[in-house]
PDB file of C-alpha atoms in Angstrom:
ATOM      1  CA  LYS Y 200     119.999 265.046 127.515  1.00 68.00           C
ATOM      2  CA  ALA Y 201     122.811 265.799 129.930  1.00 80.00           C
ATOM      3  CA  GLY Y 202     121.973 265.701 133.617  1.00 92.00           C
ATOM      4  CA  VAL Y 203     122.688 268.268 136.298  1.00 96.00           C
ATOM      5  CA  THR Y 204     126.402 268.841 136.653  1.00 96.00           C
ATOM      6  CA  GLN Y 205     128.209 270.231 139.640  1.00 97.00           C
ATOM      7  CA  THR Y 206     131.775 271.408 139.869  1.00 97.00           C
ATOM      8  CA  PRO Y 207     134.022 270.739 141.544  1.00 97.00           C
ATOM      9  CA  ARG Y 208     133.079 267.315 142.888  1.00 95.00           C
ATOM     10  CA  TYR Y 209     135.440 267.518 145.824  1.00 96.00           C
ATOM     11  CA  LEU Y 210     136.943 270.468 147.611  1.00 96.00           C
ATOM     12  CA  ILE Y 211     139.135 270.936 150.647  1.00 98.00           C
ATOM     13  CA  LYS Y 212     139.318 274.362 152.223  1.00 98.00           C
ATOM     14  CA  THR Y 213     140.659 275.901 155.407  1.00 97.00           C
ATOM     15  CA  ARG Y 214     138.625 277.700 158.036  1.00 98.00           C
ATOM     16  CA  GLY Y 215     138.159 281.339 157.182  1.00 97.00           C
ATOM     17  CA  GLN Y 216     138.462 280.863 153.448  1.00 98.00           C
ATOM     18  CA  GLN Y 217     135.624 281.267 150.995  1.00 98.00           C
ATOM     19  CA  VAL Y 218     134.379 278.862 148.364  1.00 98.00           C
ATOM     20  CA  THR Y 219     132.266 279.006 145.223  1.00 98.00           C
ATOM     21  CA  LEU Y 220     130.370 275.987 143.948  1.00 98.00           C
ATOM     22  CA  SER Y 221     128.868 275.760 140.497  1.00 98.00           C
ATOM     23  CA  CYS Y 222     125.772 274.039 139.145  1.00 98.00           C
ATOM     24  CA  SER Y 223     124.690 273.627 135.536  1.00 98.00           C
ATOM     25  CA  PRO Y 224     121.036 272.597 135.270  1.00 97.00           C
ATOM     26  CA  ILE Y 225     119.484 270.387 132.661  1.00 96.00           C
ATOM     27  CA  SER Y 226     118.961 272.272 129.419  1.00 95.00           C
ATOM     28  CA  GLY Y 227     115.640 274.098 129.489  1.00 93.00           C
ATOM     29  CA  HIS Y 228     115.307 274.009 133.269  1.00 94.00           C
ATOM     30  CA  ARG Y 229     114.921 277.428 134.805  1.00 94.00           C
ATOM     31  CA  SER Y 230     114.697 276.601 138.501  1.00 94.00           C
ATOM     32  CA  VAL Y 231     117.760 275.690 140.528  1.00 96.00           C
ATOM     33  CA  SER Y 232     117.683 274.717 144.192  1.00 95.00           C
ATOM     34  CA  TRP Y 233     120.574 274.130 146.575  1.00 97.00           C
ATOM     35  CA  TYR Y 234     120.666 271.782 149.551  1.00 96.00           C
ATOM     36  CA  GLN Y 235     123.199 270.989 152.231  1.00 96.00           C
ATOM     37  CA  GLN Y 236     123.481 267.368 153.335  1.00 94.00           C
ATOM     38  CA  THR Y 237     125.231 266.409 156.570  1.00 93.00           C
ATOM     39  CA  PRO Y 238     125.015 263.255 158.693  1.00 87.00           C
ATOM     40  CA  GLY Y 239     123.707 265.201 161.668  1.00 84.00           C
ATOM     41  CA  GLN Y 240     121.257 267.614 160.039  1.00 85.00           C
ATOM     42  CA  GLY Y 241     120.220 265.622 157.013  1.00 88.00           C
ATOM     43  CA  LEU Y 242     119.123 267.481 153.901  1.00 92.00           C
ATOM     44  CA  GLN Y 243     118.500 271.162 154.429  1.00 93.00           C
ATOM     45  CA  PHE Y 244     117.206 273.651 151.892  1.00 92.00           C
ATOM     46  CA  LEU Y 245     119.531 276.553 151.177  1.00 96.00           C
ATOM     47  CA  PHE Y 246     117.831 278.568 148.419  1.00 93.00           C
ATOM     48  CA  GLU Y 247     115.979 278.386 145.131  1.00 93.00           C
ATOM     49  CA  TYR Y 248     116.426 280.517 142.039  1.00 95.00           C
ATOM     50  CA  PHE Y 249     114.226 281.013 139.020  1.00 94.00           C
ATOM     51  CA  SER Y 250     115.062 283.306 136.138  1.00 93.00           C
ATOM     52  CA  GLU Y 251     117.905 284.899 138.098  1.00 94.00           C
ATOM     53  CA  THR Y 252     115.660 285.681 141.090  1.00 95.00           C
ATOM     54  CA  GLN Y 253     115.889 284.086 144.491  1.00 94.00           C
ATOM     55  CA  ARG Y 254     112.379 282.934 145.330  1.00 91.00           C
ATOM     56  CA  ASN Y 255     113.044 281.313 148.669  1.00 89.00           C
ATOM     57  CA  LYS Y 256     115.788 280.952 151.208  1.00 91.00           C
ATOM     58  CA  GLY Y 257     116.399 278.501 154.017  1.00 91.00           C
ATOM     59  CA  ASN Y 258     117.573 279.204 157.530  1.00 92.00           C
ATOM     60  CA  PHE Y 259     121.256 279.661 156.909  1.00 96.00           C
ATOM     61  CA  PRO Y 260     123.505 282.549 157.952  1.00 96.00           C
ATOM     62  CA  GLY Y 261     124.327 285.327 155.531  1.00 96.00           C
ATOM     63  CA  ARG Y 262     127.683 283.699 154.825  1.00 97.00           C
ATOM     64  CA  PHE Y 263     125.773 281.485 152.428  1.00 98.00           C
ATOM     65  CA  SER Y 264     124.769 283.225 149.227  1.00 97.00           C
ATOM     66  CA  GLY Y 265     123.926 282.320 145.701  1.00 97.00           C
ATOM     67  CA  ARG Y 266     123.070 283.638 142.315  1.00 97.00           C
ATOM     68  CA  GLN Y 267     121.727 282.491 138.995  1.00 98.00           C
ATOM     69  CA  PHE Y 268     122.838 283.607 135.586  1.00 97.00           C
ATOM     70  CA  SER Y 269     120.779 284.269 132.482  1.00 95.00           C
ATOM     71  CA  ASN Y 270     121.612 280.802 131.139  1.00 94.00           C
ATOM     72  CA  SER Y 271     120.174 279.305 134.373  1.00 95.00           C
ATOM     73  CA  ARG Y 272     123.558 278.199 135.668  1.00 97.00           C
ATOM     74  CA  SER Y 273     123.883 278.845 139.355  1.00 98.00           C
ATOM     75  CA  GLU Y 274     126.637 279.390 141.855  1.00 98.00           C
ATOM     76  CA  MET Y 275     126.634 279.354 145.605  1.00 98.00           C
ATOM     77  CA  ASN Y 276     129.231 280.998 147.748  1.00 98.00           C
ATOM     78  CA  VAL Y 277     130.190 280.391 151.334  1.00 98.00           C
ATOM     79  CA  SER Y 278     132.386 282.983 152.972  1.00 95.00           C
ATOM     80  CA  THR Y 279     134.417 282.696 156.151  1.00 97.00           C
ATOM     81  CA  LEU Y 280     134.212 278.929 156.180  1.00 98.00           C
ATOM     82  CA  GLU Y 281     133.636 277.088 159.446  1.00 97.00           C
ATOM     83  CA  LEU Y 282     134.305 273.459 160.275  1.00 97.00           C
ATOM     84  CA  GLY Y 283     130.566 272.872 160.422  1.00 96.00           C
ATOM     85  CA  ASP Y 284     130.215 273.823 156.777  1.00 97.00           C
ATOM     86  CA  SER Y 285     131.749 270.495 155.814  1.00 97.00           C
ATOM     87  CA  ALA Y 286     128.977 268.770 153.887  1.00 97.00           C
ATOM     88  CA  LEU Y 287     127.730 267.470 150.596  1.00 95.00           C
ATOM     89  CA  TYR Y 288     126.169 270.342 148.675  1.00 97.00           C
ATOM     90  CA  LEU Y 289     123.510 269.241 146.243  1.00 96.00           C
ATOM     91  CA  CYS Y 290     122.036 271.200 143.405  1.00 96.00           C
ATOM     92  CA  ALA Y 291     118.725 270.310 141.785  1.00 94.00           C
ATOM     93  CA  SER Y 292     117.026 271.683 138.710  1.00 94.00           C
ATOM     94  CA  SER Y 293     113.453 271.622 137.508  1.00 91.00           C
ATOM     95  CA  LEU Y 294     111.509 273.111 134.629  1.00 89.00           C
ATOM     96  CA  ALA Y 295     109.834 275.808 136.675  1.00 81.00           C
ATOM     97  CA  ASP Y 296     108.330 274.923 140.033  1.00 76.00           C
ATOM     98  CA  PRO Y 297     110.196 272.362 142.123  1.00 73.00           C
ATOM     99  CA  GLY Y 298     107.775 269.766 143.316  1.00 69.00           C
ATOM    100  CA  ILE Y 299     105.134 270.472 140.715  1.00 73.00           C
ATOM    101  CA  ASN Y 300     107.885 269.765 138.228  1.00 76.00           C
ATOM    102  CA  GLU Y 301     110.216 266.932 139.153  1.00 83.00           C
ATOM    103  CA  GLN Y 302     113.563 267.960 140.583  1.00 87.00           C
ATOM    104  CA  TYR Y 303     116.675 266.389 139.140  1.00 91.00           C
ATOM    105  CA  PHE Y 304     119.690 266.307 141.424  1.00 93.00           C
ATOM    106  CA  GLY Y 305     123.338 266.564 140.578  1.00 95.00           C
ATOM    107  CA  PRO Y 306     125.991 264.319 142.142  1.00 93.00           C
ATOM    108  CA  GLY Y 307     126.953 266.991 144.648  1.00 95.00           C
ATOM    109  CA  THR Y 308     130.094 268.777 145.721  1.00 96.00           C
ATOM    110  CA  ARG Y 309     131.717 267.360 148.830  1.00 96.00           C
ATOM    111  CA  LEU Y 310     133.258 270.215 150.779  1.00 97.00           C
ATOM    112  CA  THR Y 311     135.691 269.491 153.585  1.00 97.00           C
ATOM    113  CA  VAL Y 312     136.745 272.354 155.830  1.00 98.00           C
ATOM    114  CA  THR Y 313     139.890 271.807 157.911  1.00 97.00           C
TER     115      THR Y 313
ATOM    116  CA  ALA P 207     105.268 274.404 160.517  1.00 71.00           C
ATOM    117  CA  GLN P 208     105.353 271.841 157.764  1.00 77.00           C
ATOM    118  CA  SER P 209     107.504 268.801 158.363  1.00 87.00           C
ATOM    119  CA  VAL P 210     108.032 265.164 157.553  1.00 92.00           C
ATOM    120  CA  ALA P 211     109.185 262.393 159.840  1.00 95.00           C
ATOM    121  CA  GLN P 212     110.806 259.099 159.011  1.00 96.00           C
ATOM    122  CA  PRO P 213     110.632 257.143 162.247  1.00 96.00           C
ATOM    123  CA  GLU P 214     113.050 254.392 161.254  1.00 96.00           C
ATOM    124  CA  ASP P 215     116.751 255.031 160.751  1.00 95.00           C
ATOM    125  CA  GLN P 216     117.144 251.640 159.102  1.00 97.00           C
ATOM    126  CA  VAL P 217     114.918 248.969 157.640  1.00 98.00           C
ATOM    127  CA  ASN P 218     116.183 245.450 157.052  1.00 98.00           C
ATOM    128  CA  VAL P 219     114.405 243.048 154.744  1.00 98.00           C
ATOM    129  CA  ALA P 220     115.238 239.824 152.948  1.00 98.00           C
ATOM    130  CA  GLU P 221     115.352 239.780 149.173  1.00 98.00           C
ATOM    131  CA  GLY P 222     112.003 238.800 147.724  1.00 97.00           C
ATOM    132  CA  ASN P 223     110.040 239.985 150.736  1.00 98.00           C
ATOM    133  CA  PRO P 224     107.809 243.057 150.680  1.00 97.00           C
ATOM    134  CA  LEU P 225     109.268 246.252 152.063  1.00 97.00           C
ATOM    135  CA  THR P 226     107.776 249.340 153.676  1.00 98.00           C
ATOM    136  CA  VAL P 227     109.580 252.559 154.502  1.00 98.00           C
ATOM    137  CA  LYS P 228     107.496 254.821 156.705  1.00 98.00           C
ATOM    138  CA  CYS P 229     106.849 258.536 156.403  1.00 97.00           C
ATOM    139  CA  THR P 230     104.451 260.802 158.260  1.00 96.00           C
ATOM    140  CA  TYR P 231     103.843 264.439 157.547  1.00 93.00           C
ATOM    141  CA  SER P 232     102.523 267.564 159.127  1.00 89.00           C
ATOM    142  CA  VAL P 233     101.308 270.273 156.778  1.00 82.00           C
ATOM    143  CA  SER P 234      98.697 272.957 156.586  1.00 79.00           C
ATOM    144  CA  GLY P 235      96.599 272.625 153.492  1.00 78.00           C
ATOM    145  CA  ASN P 236      96.987 269.982 150.837  1.00 79.00           C
ATOM    146  CA  PRO P 237     100.315 268.185 150.938  1.00 83.00           C
ATOM    147  CA  TYR P 238     102.596 267.606 147.994  1.00 89.00           C
ATOM    148  CA  LEU P 239     104.624 264.546 148.978  1.00 92.00           C
ATOM    149  CA  PHE P 240     107.659 262.914 147.422  1.00 93.00           C
ATOM    150  CA  TRP P 241     110.037 260.011 147.734  1.00 96.00           C
ATOM    151  CA  TYR P 242     113.657 260.148 146.663  1.00 95.00           C
ATOM    152  CA  VAL P 243     116.416 257.550 146.774  1.00 96.00           C
ATOM    153  CA  GLN P 244     120.132 258.149 147.196  1.00 94.00           C
ATOM    154  CA  TYR P 245     122.756 255.609 146.265  1.00 91.00           C
ATOM    155  CA  PRO P 246     126.306 255.900 147.666  1.00 84.00           C
ATOM    156  CA  ASN P 247     128.251 258.870 146.291  1.00 76.00           C
ATOM    157  CA  ARG P 248     125.318 259.893 144.134  1.00 78.00           C
ATOM    158  CA  GLY P 249     122.734 262.639 144.161  1.00 82.00           C
ATOM    159  CA  LEU P 250     119.078 262.000 144.882  1.00 91.00           C
ATOM    160  CA  GLN P 251     116.849 260.297 142.361  1.00 92.00           C
ATOM    161  CA  PHE P 252     113.122 260.946 142.155  1.00 91.00           C
ATOM    162  CA  LEU P 253     110.925 257.904 142.805  1.00 94.00           C
ATOM    163  CA  LEU P 254     107.373 259.213 142.946  1.00 93.00           C
ATOM    164  CA  LYS P 255     105.119 262.024 144.088  1.00 92.00           C
ATOM    165  CA  TYR P 256     101.596 262.622 145.316  1.00 92.00           C
ATOM    166  CA  ILE P 257      99.846 265.851 144.475  1.00 86.00           C
ATOM    167  CA  THR P 258      96.231 264.889 144.093  1.00 83.00           C
ATOM    168  CA  GLY P 259      94.113 262.017 142.852  1.00 84.00           C
ATOM    169  CA  ASP P 260      94.502 258.327 143.619  1.00 87.00           C
ATOM    170  CA  ASN P 261      95.890 257.557 147.032  1.00 91.00           C
ATOM    171  CA  LEU P 262      98.118 254.827 145.608  1.00 95.00           C
ATOM    172  CA  VAL P 263     100.932 256.314 143.591  1.00 95.00           C
ATOM    173  CA  LYS P 264     103.163 254.182 141.393  1.00 95.00           C
ATOM    174  CA  GLY P 265     106.724 255.198 140.749  1.00 94.00           C
ATOM    175  CA  SER P 266     110.069 254.111 139.401  1.00 91.00           C
ATOM    176  CA  TYR P 267     111.736 250.712 139.917  1.00 92.00           C
ATOM    177  CA  GLY P 268     108.508 249.032 141.049  1.00 95.00           C
ATOM    178  CA  PHE P 269     108.003 251.284 144.065  1.00 97.00           C
ATOM    179  CA  GLU P 270     104.646 252.652 145.120  1.00 97.00           C
ATOM    180  CA  ALA P 271     103.395 254.787 147.967  1.00 97.00           C
ATOM    181  CA  GLU P 272     100.069 255.089 149.689  1.00 95.00           C
ATOM    182  CA  PHE P 273      98.768 258.468 150.754  1.00 94.00           C
ATOM    183  CA  ASN P 274      96.639 258.216 153.904  1.00 94.00           C
ATOM    184  CA  LYS P 275      95.100 261.517 154.880  1.00 91.00           C
ATOM    185  CA  SER P 276      93.569 260.345 158.161  1.00 92.00           C
ATOM    186  CA  GLN P 277      96.883 258.943 159.366  1.00 93.00           C
ATOM    187  CA  THR P 278      98.933 261.698 157.699  1.00 93.00           C
ATOM    188  CA  SER P 279     101.213 259.066 156.255  1.00 95.00           C
ATOM    189  CA  PHE P 280     102.878 258.419 152.917  1.00 97.00           C
ATOM    190  CA  HIS P 281     104.601 255.060 153.261  1.00 98.00           C
ATOM    191  CA  LEU P 282     106.821 253.733 150.490  1.00 98.00           C
ATOM    192  CA  LYS P 283     106.268 250.122 149.488  1.00 98.00           C
ATOM    193  CA  LYS P 284     107.522 247.469 147.142  1.00 98.00           C
ATOM    194  CA  PRO P 285     106.039 243.972 146.828  1.00 97.00           C
ATOM    195  CA  SER P 286     109.351 242.171 146.367  1.00 97.00           C
ATOM    196  CA  ALA P 287     112.654 243.708 147.482  1.00 97.00           C
ATOM    197  CA  LEU P 288     115.876 243.430 145.520  1.00 97.00           C
ATOM    198  CA  VAL P 289     119.412 243.618 146.903  1.00 96.00           C
ATOM    199  CA  SER P 290     119.951 246.526 144.535  1.00 95.00           C
ATOM    200  CA  ASP P 291     117.216 248.466 146.355  1.00 96.00           C
ATOM    201  CA  SER P 292     119.623 248.928 149.266  1.00 96.00           C
ATOM    202  CA  ALA P 293     120.062 252.686 149.557  1.00 96.00           C
ATOM    203  CA  LEU P 294     119.046 255.759 151.542  1.00 96.00           C
ATOM    204  CA  TYR P 295     115.423 256.817 151.092  1.00 97.00           C
ATOM    205  CA  PHE P 296     114.058 260.285 151.734  1.00 96.00           C
ATOM    206  CA  CYS P 297     110.498 261.427 152.089  1.00 96.00           C
ATOM    207  CA  ALA P 298     109.833 265.112 151.347  1.00 93.00           C
ATOM    208  CA  VAL P 299     107.015 267.624 151.445  1.00 90.00           C
ATOM    209  CA  LEU P 300     106.662 270.754 149.366  1.00 84.00           C
ATOM    210  CA  MET P 301     105.699 273.825 151.316  1.00 72.00           C
ATOM    211  CA  ASP P 302     102.751 275.545 149.636  1.00 65.00           C
ATOM    212  CA  SER P 303     103.814 278.255 147.214  1.00 65.00           C
ATOM    213  CA  SER P 304     107.311 278.290 148.623  1.00 70.00           C
ATOM    214  CA  TYR P 305     109.300 276.290 146.046  1.00 74.00           C
ATOM    215  CA  LYS P 306     110.949 274.676 149.043  1.00 82.00           C
ATOM    216  CA  LEU P 307     111.224 270.951 149.640  1.00 85.00           C
ATOM    217  CA  ILE P 308     111.478 269.813 153.255  1.00 88.00           C
ATOM    218  CA  PHE P 309     113.131 266.417 153.606  1.00 92.00           C
ATOM    219  CA  GLY P 310     112.813 263.791 156.280  1.00 94.00           C
ATOM    220  CA  SER P 311     115.901 262.482 158.031  1.00 94.00           C
ATOM    221  CA  GLY P 312     116.196 259.514 155.705  1.00 95.00           C
ATOM    222  CA  THR P 313     115.834 255.757 156.154  1.00 97.00           C
ATOM    223  CA  ARG P 314     118.558 253.347 155.194  1.00 96.00           C
ATOM    224  CA  LEU P 315     117.149 250.269 153.504  1.00 97.00           C
ATOM    225  CA  LEU P 316     119.241 247.132 153.648  1.00 97.00           C
ATOM    226  CA  VAL P 317     118.084 244.192 151.573  1.00 97.00           C
ATOM    227  CA  ARG P 318     119.957 241.021 152.405  1.00 96.00           C
ATOM    228  CA  PRO P 319     120.354 238.209 149.877  1.00 95.00           C
TER     229      PRO P 319
END
């Protein structure tokens, strides 16, 4: 069974631009969560989707958004990029309820904003 | 507010010695607790979880964790460390009915040969 895949793996953008990151969950998994990992803030929850519905959202500005498609694939978008958005963005999938069902993480997308 | 704390930024241990990585939590209600490991340039890998039942939870790669309600702790342990265990370890708590995992700041484990 293929694991969680994230594309692209690396990305360099300029301040003010926008970016879209993609996550393909493990087949059969319907929940997708996104996390931001930085050296200073650690791992922070962005949002979680299940069956195309956002069930929870972390404390991030509205520039951060996401969506989930009917095949459970998910995308997150960051508009008007800031230097502080440079981070490793991790996607995780689970069968239904993250925690109750084990979360499987992808390798991440490393975003660098210059 | 629910939170987890990992008081040690780094733990150093010699190969073959037992290791402990500490985690304390603060939650309302019954905690769902987890340990994950992250190797360089990789995503997180699930090690083990506590939801209910026995206080000693066994997980992957010979790791185990002990849930202690009175001390609000969930320390990760392994009887005999391997050099290959060197990695970044995260403790996490699931917020009730929120589908949201809150992670600790991480502890870097360094196992020297």
